Short mmCIF file of C-alpha atoms in Angstrom, two decimals:
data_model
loop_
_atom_site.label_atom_id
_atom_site.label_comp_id
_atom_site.label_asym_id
_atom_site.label_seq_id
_atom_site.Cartn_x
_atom_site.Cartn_y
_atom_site.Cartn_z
CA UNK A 191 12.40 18.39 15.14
CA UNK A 192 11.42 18.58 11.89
CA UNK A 193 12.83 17.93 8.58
CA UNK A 194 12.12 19.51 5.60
CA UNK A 195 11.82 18.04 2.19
CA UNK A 196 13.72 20.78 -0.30
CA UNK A 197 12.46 21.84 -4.07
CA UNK A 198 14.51 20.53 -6.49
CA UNK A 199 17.88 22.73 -6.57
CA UNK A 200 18.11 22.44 -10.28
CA UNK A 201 20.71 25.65 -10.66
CA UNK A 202 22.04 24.98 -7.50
CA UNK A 203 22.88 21.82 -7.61
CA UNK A 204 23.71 21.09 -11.63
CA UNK A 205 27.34 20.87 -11.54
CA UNK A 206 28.09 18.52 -8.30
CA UNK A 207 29.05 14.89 -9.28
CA UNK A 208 29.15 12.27 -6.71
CA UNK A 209 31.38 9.66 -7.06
CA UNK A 210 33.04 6.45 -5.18
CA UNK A 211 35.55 8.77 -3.66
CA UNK A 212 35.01 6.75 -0.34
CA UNK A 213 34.21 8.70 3.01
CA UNK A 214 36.54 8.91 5.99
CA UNK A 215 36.09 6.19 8.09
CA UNK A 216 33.48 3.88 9.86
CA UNK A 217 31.25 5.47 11.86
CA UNK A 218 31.24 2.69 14.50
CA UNK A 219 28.46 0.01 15.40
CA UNK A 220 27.41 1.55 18.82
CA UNK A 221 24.38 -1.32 18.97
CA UNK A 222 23.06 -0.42 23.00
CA UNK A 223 23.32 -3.32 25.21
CA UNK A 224 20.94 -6.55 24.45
CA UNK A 225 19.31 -4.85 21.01
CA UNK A 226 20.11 -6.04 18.06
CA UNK A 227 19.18 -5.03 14.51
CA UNK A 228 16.74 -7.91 14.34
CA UNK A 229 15.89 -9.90 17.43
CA UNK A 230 12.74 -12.14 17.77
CA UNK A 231 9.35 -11.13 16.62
CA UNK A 232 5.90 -12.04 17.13
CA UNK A 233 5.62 -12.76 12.98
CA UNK A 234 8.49 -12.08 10.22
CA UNK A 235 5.92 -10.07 8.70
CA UNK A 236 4.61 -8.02 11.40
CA UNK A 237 1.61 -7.72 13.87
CA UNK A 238 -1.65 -8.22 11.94
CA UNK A 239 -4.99 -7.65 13.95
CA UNK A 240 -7.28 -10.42 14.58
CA UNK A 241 -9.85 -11.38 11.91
CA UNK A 242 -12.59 -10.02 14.95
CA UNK A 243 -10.79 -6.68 15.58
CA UNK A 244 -10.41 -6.42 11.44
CA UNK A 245 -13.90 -6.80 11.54
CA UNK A 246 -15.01 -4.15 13.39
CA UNK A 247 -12.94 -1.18 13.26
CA UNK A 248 -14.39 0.66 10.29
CA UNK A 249 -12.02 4.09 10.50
CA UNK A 250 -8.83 4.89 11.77
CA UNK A 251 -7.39 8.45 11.64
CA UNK A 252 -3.89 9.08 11.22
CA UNK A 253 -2.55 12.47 12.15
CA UNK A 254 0.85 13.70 10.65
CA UNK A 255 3.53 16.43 9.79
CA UNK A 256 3.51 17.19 6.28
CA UNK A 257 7.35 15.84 5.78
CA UNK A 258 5.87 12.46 6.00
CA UNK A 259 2.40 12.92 4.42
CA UNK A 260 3.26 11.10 1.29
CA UNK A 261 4.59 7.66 3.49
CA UNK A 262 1.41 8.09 5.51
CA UNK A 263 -1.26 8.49 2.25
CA UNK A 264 0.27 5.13 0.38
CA UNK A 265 0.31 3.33 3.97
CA UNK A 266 -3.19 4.28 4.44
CA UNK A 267 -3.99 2.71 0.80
CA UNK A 268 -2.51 0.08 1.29
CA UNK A 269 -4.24 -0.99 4.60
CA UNK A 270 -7.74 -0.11 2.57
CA UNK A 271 -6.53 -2.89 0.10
CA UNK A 272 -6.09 -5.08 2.74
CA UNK A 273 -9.15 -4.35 4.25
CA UNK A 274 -12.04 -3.52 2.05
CA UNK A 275 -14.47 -1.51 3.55
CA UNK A 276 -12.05 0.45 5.71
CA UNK A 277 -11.70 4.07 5.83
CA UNK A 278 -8.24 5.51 6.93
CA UNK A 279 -8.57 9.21 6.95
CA UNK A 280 -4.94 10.85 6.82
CA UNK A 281 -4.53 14.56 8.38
CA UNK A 282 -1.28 15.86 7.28
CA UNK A 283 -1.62 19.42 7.88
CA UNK A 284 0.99 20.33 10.98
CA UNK A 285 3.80 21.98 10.24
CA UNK A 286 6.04 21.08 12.85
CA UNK A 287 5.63 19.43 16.40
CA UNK A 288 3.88 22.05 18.48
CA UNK A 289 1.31 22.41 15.74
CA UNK A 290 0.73 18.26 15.26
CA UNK A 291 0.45 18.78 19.12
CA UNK A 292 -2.07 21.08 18.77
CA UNK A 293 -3.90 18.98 16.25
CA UNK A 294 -4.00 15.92 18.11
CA UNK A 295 -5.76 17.73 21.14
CA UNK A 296 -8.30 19.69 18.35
CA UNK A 297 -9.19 16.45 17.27
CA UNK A 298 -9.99 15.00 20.69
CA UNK A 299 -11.90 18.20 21.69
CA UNK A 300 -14.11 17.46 18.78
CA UNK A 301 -14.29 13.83 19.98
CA UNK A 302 -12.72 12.90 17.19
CA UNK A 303 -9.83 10.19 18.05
CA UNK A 304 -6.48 9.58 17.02
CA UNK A 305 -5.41 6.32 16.34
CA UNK A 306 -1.78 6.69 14.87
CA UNK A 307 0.44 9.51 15.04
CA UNK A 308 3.51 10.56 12.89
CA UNK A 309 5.78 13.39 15.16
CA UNK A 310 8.96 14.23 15.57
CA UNK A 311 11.83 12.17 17.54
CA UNK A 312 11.91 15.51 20.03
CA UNK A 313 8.05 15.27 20.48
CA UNK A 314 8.23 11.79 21.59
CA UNK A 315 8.25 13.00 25.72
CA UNK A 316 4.93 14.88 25.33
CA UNK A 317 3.37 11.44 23.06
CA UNK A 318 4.13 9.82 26.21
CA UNK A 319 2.73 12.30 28.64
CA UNK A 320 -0.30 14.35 27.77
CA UNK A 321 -0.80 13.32 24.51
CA UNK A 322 -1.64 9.47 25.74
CA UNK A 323 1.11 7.20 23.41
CA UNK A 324 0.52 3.39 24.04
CA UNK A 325 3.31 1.14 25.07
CA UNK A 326 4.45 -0.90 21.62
CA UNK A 327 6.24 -4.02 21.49
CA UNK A 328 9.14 -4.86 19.35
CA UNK A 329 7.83 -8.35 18.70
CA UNK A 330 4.66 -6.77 16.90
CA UNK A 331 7.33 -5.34 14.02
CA UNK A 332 8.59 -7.43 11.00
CA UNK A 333 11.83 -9.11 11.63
CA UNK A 334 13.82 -7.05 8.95
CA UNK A 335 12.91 -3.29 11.14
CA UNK A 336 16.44 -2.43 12.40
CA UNK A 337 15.64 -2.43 15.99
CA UNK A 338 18.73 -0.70 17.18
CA UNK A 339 17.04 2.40 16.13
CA UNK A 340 14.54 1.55 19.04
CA UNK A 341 16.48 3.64 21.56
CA UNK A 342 15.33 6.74 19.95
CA UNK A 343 11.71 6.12 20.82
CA UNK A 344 11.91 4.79 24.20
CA UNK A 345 10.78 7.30 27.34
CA UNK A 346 11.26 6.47 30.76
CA UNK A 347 12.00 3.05 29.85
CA UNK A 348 8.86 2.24 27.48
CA UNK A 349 8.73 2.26 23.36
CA UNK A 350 6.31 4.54 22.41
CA UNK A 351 7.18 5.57 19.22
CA UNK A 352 8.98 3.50 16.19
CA UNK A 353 11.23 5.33 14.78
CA UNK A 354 11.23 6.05 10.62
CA UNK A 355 12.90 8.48 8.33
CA UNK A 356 15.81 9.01 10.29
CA UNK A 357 18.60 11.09 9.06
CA UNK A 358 21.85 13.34 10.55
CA UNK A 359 24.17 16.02 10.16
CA UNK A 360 26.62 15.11 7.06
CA UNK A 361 30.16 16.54 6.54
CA UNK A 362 30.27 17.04 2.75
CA UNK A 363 33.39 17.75 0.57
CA UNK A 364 35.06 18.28 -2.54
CA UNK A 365 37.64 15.81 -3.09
CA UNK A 366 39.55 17.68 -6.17
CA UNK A 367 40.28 20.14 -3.98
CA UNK A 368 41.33 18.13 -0.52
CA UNK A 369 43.54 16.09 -2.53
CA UNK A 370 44.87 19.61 -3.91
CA UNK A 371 45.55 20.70 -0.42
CA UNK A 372 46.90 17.30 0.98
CA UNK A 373 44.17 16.15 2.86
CA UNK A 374 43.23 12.52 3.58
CA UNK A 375 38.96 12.42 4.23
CA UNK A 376 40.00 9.73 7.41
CA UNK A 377 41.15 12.86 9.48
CA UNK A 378 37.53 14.76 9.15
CA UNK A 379 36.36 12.80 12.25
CA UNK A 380 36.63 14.75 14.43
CA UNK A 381 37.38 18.91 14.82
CA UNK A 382 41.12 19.03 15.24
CA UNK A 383 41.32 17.24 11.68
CA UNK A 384 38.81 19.33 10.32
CA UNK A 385 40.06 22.93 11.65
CA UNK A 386 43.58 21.44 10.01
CA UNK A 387 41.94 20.08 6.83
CA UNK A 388 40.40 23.85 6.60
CA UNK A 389 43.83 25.43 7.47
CA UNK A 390 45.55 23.43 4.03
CA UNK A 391 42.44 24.43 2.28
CA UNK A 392 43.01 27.81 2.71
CA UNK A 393 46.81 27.70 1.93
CA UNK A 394 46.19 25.79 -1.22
CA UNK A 395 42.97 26.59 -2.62
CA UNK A 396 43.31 30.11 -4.06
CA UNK A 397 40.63 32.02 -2.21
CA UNK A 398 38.24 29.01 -1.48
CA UNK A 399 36.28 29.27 1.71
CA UNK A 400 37.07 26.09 3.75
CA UNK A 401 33.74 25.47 5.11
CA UNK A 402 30.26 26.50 5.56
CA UNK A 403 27.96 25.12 8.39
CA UNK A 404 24.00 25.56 7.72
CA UNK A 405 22.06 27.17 10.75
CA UNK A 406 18.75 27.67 9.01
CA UNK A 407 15.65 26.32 11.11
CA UNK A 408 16.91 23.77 13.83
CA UNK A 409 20.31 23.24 12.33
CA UNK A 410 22.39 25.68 14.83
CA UNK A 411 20.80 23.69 17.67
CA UNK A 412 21.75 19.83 16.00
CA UNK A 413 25.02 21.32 15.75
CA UNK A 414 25.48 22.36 19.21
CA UNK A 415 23.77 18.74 20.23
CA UNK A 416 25.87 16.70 18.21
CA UNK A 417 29.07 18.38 19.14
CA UNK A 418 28.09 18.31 22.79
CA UNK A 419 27.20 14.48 23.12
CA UNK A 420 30.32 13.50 21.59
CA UNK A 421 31.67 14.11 25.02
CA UNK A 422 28.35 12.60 26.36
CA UNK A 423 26.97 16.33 27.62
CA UNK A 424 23.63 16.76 26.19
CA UNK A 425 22.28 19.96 25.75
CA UNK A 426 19.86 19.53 29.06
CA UNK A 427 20.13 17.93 32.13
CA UNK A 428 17.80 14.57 33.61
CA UNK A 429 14.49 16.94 34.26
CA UNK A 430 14.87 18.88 30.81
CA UNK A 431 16.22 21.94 32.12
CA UNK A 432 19.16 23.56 29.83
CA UNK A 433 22.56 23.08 30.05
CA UNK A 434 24.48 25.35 27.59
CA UNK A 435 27.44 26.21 29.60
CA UNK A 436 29.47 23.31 30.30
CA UNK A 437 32.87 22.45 29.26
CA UNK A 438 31.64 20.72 25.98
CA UNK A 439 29.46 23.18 24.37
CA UNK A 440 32.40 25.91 25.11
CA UNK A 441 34.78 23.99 23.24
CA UNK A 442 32.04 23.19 20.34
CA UNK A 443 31.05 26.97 20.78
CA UNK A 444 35.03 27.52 20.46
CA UNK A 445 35.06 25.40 17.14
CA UNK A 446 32.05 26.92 15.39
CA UNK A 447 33.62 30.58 16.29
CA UNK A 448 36.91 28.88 14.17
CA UNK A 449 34.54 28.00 11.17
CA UNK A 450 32.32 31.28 11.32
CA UNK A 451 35.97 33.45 11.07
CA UNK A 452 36.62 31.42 7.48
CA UNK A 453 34.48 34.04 5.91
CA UNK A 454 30.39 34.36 5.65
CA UNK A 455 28.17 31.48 6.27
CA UNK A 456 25.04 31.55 4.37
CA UNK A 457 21.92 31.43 6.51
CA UNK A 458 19.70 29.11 3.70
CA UNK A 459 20.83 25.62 2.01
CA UNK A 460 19.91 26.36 -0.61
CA UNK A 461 22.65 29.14 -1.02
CA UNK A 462 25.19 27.09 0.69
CA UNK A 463 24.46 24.42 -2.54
CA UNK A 464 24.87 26.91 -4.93
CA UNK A 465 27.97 28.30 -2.92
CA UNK A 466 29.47 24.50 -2.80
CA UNK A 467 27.92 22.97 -6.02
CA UNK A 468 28.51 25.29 -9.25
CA UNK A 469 29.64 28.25 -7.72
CA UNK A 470 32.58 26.19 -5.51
CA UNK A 471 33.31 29.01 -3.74
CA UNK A 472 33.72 26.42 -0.53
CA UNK A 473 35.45 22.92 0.30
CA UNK A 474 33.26 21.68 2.48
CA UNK A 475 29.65 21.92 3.87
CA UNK A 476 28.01 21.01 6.87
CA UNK A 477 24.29 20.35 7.10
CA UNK A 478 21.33 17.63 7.21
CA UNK A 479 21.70 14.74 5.33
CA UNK A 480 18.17 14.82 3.86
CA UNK A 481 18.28 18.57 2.86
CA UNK A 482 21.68 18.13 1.22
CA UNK A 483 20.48 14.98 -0.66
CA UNK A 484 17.17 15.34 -0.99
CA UNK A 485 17.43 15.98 -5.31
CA UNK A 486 20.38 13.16 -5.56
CA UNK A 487 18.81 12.79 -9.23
CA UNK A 488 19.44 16.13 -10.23
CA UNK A 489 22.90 16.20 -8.05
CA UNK A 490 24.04 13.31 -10.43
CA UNK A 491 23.02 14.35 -13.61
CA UNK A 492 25.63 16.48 -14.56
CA UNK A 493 28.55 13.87 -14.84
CA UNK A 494 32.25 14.65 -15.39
CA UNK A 495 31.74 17.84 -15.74
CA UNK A 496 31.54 18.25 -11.80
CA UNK A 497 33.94 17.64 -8.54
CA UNK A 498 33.95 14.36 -7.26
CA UNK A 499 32.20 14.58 -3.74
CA UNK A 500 32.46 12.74 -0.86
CA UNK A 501 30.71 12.61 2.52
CA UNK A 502 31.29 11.63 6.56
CA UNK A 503 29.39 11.69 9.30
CA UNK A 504 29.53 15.12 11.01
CA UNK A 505 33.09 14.94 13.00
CA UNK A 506 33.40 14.46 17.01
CA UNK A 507 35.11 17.34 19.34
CA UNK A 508 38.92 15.64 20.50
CA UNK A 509 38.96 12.58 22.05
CA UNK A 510 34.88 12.34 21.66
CA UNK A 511 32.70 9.93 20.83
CA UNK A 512 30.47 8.96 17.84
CA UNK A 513 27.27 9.34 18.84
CA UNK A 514 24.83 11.82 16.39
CA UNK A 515 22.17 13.53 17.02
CA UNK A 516 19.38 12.12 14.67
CA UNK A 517 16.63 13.80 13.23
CA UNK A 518 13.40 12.34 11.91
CA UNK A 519 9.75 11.01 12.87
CA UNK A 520 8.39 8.01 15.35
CA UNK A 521 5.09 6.69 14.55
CA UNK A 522 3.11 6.49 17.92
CA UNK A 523 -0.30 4.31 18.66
CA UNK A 524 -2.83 6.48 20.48
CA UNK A 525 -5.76 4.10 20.40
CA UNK A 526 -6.90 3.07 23.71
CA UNK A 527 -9.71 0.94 22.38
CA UNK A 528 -8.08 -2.74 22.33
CA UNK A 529 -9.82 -3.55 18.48
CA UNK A 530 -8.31 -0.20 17.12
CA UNK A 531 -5.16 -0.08 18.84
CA UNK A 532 -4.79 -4.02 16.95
CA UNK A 533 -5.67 -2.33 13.80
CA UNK A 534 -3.32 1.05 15.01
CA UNK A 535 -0.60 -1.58 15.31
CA UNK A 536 -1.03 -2.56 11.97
CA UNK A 537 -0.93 0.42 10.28
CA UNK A 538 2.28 1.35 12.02
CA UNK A 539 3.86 -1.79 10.32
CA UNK A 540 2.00 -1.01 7.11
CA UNK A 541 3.73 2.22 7.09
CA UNK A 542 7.33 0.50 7.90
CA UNK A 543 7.21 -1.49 5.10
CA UNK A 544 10.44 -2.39 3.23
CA UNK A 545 8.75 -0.63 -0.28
CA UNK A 546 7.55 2.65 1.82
CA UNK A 547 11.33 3.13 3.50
CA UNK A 548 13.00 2.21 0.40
CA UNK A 549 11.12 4.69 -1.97
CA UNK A 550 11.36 7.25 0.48
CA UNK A 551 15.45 6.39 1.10
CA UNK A 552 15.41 7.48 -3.07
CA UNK A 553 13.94 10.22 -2.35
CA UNK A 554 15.14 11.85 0.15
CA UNK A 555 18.18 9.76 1.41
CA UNK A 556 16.84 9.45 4.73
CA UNK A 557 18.53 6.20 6.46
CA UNK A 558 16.83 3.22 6.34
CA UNK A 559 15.70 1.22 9.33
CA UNK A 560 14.67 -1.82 7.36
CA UNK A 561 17.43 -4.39 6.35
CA UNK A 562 15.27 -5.96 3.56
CA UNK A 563 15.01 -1.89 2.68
CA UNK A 564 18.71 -2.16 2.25
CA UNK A 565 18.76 -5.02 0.03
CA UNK A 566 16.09 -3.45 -2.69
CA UNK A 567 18.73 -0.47 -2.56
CA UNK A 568 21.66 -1.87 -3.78
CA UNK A 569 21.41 0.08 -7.14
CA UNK A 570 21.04 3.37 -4.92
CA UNK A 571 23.84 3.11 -3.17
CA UNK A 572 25.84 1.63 -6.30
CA UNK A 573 24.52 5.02 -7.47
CA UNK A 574 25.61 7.02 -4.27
CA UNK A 575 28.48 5.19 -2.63
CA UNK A 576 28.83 7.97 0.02
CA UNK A 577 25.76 7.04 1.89
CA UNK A 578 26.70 3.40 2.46
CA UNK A 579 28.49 5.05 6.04
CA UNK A 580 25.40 6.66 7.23
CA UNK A 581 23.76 2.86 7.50
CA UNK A 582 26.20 2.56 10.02
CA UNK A 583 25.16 5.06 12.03
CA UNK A 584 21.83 3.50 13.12
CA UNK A 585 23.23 2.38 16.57
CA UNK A 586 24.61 5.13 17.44
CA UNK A 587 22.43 7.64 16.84
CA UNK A 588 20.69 9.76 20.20
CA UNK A 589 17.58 11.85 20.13
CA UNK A 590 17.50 15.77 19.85
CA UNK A 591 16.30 17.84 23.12
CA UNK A 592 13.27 17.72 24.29
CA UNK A 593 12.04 21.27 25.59
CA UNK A 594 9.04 21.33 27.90
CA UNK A 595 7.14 23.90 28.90
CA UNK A 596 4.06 26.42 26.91
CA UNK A 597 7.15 27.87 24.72
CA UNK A 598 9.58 25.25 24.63
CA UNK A 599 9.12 24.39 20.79
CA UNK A 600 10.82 27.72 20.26
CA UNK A 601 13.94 26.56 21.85
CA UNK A 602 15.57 24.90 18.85
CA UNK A 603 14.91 27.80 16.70
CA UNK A 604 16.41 30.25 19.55
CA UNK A 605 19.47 28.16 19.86
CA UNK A 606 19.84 27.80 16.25
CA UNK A 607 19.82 31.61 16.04
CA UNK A 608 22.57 32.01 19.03
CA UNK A 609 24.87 29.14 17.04
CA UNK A 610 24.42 31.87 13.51
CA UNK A 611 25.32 35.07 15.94
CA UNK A 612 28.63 33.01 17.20
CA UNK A 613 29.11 32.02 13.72
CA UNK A 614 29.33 36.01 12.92
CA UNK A 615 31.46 36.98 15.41
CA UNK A 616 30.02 36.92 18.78
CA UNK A 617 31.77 35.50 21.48
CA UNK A 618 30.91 32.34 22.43
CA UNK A 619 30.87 32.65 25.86
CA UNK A 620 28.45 35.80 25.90
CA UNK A 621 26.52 33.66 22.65
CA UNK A 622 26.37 30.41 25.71
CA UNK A 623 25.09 32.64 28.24
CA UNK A 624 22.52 34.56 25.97
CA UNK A 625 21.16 30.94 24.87
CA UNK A 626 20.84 29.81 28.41
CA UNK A 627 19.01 32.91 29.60
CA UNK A 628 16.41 32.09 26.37
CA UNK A 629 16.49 28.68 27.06
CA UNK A 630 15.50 29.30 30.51
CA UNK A 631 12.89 31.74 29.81
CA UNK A 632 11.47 29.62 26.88
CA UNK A 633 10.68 26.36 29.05
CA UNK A 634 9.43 28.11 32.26
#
């Protein structure tokens, strides 16, 4: 799944002033069993390939989506500096998964091999499978990589990918106007409080919509996911096949119908920002952490003159629990060669070093999965208070669907545009059925 790195929303995002106005509460530790943030490693600083293997690998290629072609050129320099003489050629071209897929297997035809590949946390299945992704071992990774993030790139029981750049669906809102309508942030966690939050809003706030929710791209199908495995119901069953019917996406079909008959949702974020931000025409807004606070710069720069903001994790259905569906990349070793998979290795530590998450944490917010990271961004999140519960997160966080099959990278976008029909009116059980039938059809 794929995230995309916005423009800067200078009109759109002028007026919104984020302040210490804390978040509603913790987001939970959710560590899986026997991982912890950092257990033992090989070396505190990370695998580094023998002096013999250093020797003889002249090139590596690294193959990438574009979201995370600037991490992947200043990795690549850096590994030239540490070895002189070495070429690292960087192809950052793919748009999204199918196409780095299609890349990858170019390459090969051409005999050209990959040695390191950047793809997205729903790609992982098909790194492991056709596309040939090595077994990695957690000792090979500094001991400040938060390895409770290791989950998310584990198939079938091996670590293939490490994950990087990981972010999640944010709950964003204005806190003038929830303190206006008598709302405490703590009950946003999960839908009840937020359909009641939304019900004051509209009693109190003079013709402001309550809340939008973002569907553009992927986003319909994150929110489906991520409403769904709160009640631990993903959105397909152990062989990948869809499951869009059950009990829990008909009551998170049930609460998106709720938000959709608010008023219009905007179909772009860029509109919902504008909608939110100097417009405030809405309360509250729903959508990717990294798109919403991608420009934090700009989002800042505007003082007292805007509403204080604050932000949660996206809330649970009832009675659910915390566990997100993350977005992001995994960076996968697909050297087979023993000297170039050493030197594959450490690239993929080069590229997870505490500098490269923490610049790219500034600009983009994504979470970082580097404790040392965390340290170096004290003054950030001084800046930003309101990210401080995303770090939390980390633990808990599951990957997106996987959809097999010649069309499956069109599911997310399919489901994404079933979630913005329900969101307009449609029924939801008719708008479940319709996104099964395409789901079915799409991973034939």
């Amino acid at each position: 799944m794929r995230i995309r790195r916005m423009l800067p929303l200078l009109v759109a995002l002028g007026m919104i002033y984020l302040t210490a106005c804390g978040g509603g509460g913790s987001a939970g530790d959710g560590r899986p069993a026997g991982r912890s943030a950092t257990p033992a490693v090989d070396d505190p600083a990370g695998a580094r390939a023998s002096a013999a293997c250093a020797a003889q690998v002249r090139t590596l290629r690294l193959v990438t989506e574009d979201i995370y072609g600037d991490v992947a050129r200043a990795g690549a320099a850096a590994m030239r500096r540490a070895h002189p003489g070495l070429t690292v050629d960087v192809v950052a071209d793919a748009h999204d998964d199918p196409s780095l897929a299609a890349a990858i297997r170019a390459d090969r035809a051409a005999g050209r091999g990959v040695d390191v590949a950047a793809a997205g946390l729903a790609m992982l299945p098909e790194m492991a499978g056709d596309l040939g992704a090595q077994p990695l071992s957690a000792r090979s990774l500094r001991a400040s990589y938060d390895q409770r993030a290791l989950g998310l790139g584990t198939v079938a029981g091996r670590l293939v990918g490490i994950p990087t750049q990981l972010t999640t669906l944010a709950l964003v809102y204005n806190q003038d106007l929830l303190e206006r309508a008598g709302v405490d942030p703590k009950t946003l966690s999960d839908t009840d409080g937020v359909l009641a939050a939304a019900e004051r809003i509209r009693a109190t706030a003079g013709g402001i919509q309550p809340l939008d929710v973002i569907t553009d791209g992927q986003q319909g199908q994150l929110l489906l996911a991520t409403l769904a495995n709160s009640r631990g119901i993903p959105l397909q069953d152990d062989v990948g096949r869809p499951t869009l019917t059950t009990a829990a996406t008909r009551e998170a079909a049930a609460f998106l119908a709720r938000i959709g008959g608010y008023g219009p949702q905007p179909d772009l974020p860029i509109l919902a920002l504008a909608r939110f931000g100097p417009r405030r025409q809405t309360a509250m807004l729903a959508m990717d952490l990294r798109a919403l606070t991608g420009n934090l710069k700009i989002v800042a720069g505007d003082g007292a003159r805007g509403p204080r903001i604050g932000m949660v994790p996206f809330p649970v259905l009832p009675g659910g629990t915390f566990r997100p569906v993350a977005q992001g990349s995994a960076l996968s070793v697909l050297a087979t060669d023993r000297c170039q998979r050493e030197m594959a290795t450490e690239l993929v530590v080069t590229l997870l070093s505490p500098e490269f998450v923490a610049d790219d944490t500034r600009a983009s917010s994504s979470i970082p999965l580097d404790t040392a990271a965390v340290g170096a961004l004290s003054a950030f999140y001084t800046t930003y208070p309101q990210l401080r519960v995303f770090l939390g997160t980390v633990g808990s966080l599951v990957r997106p669907p996987s959809w097999g099959g010649a069309l499956g990278g069109q599911v997310a976008g399919a489901l994404s545009g079933q979630v913005a029909r329900l969101l307009r009116g449609a029924d939801p059980t008719q708008s479940l059925a319709a996104a099964q039938t395409e789901a079915e059809n799409l991973t034939r």
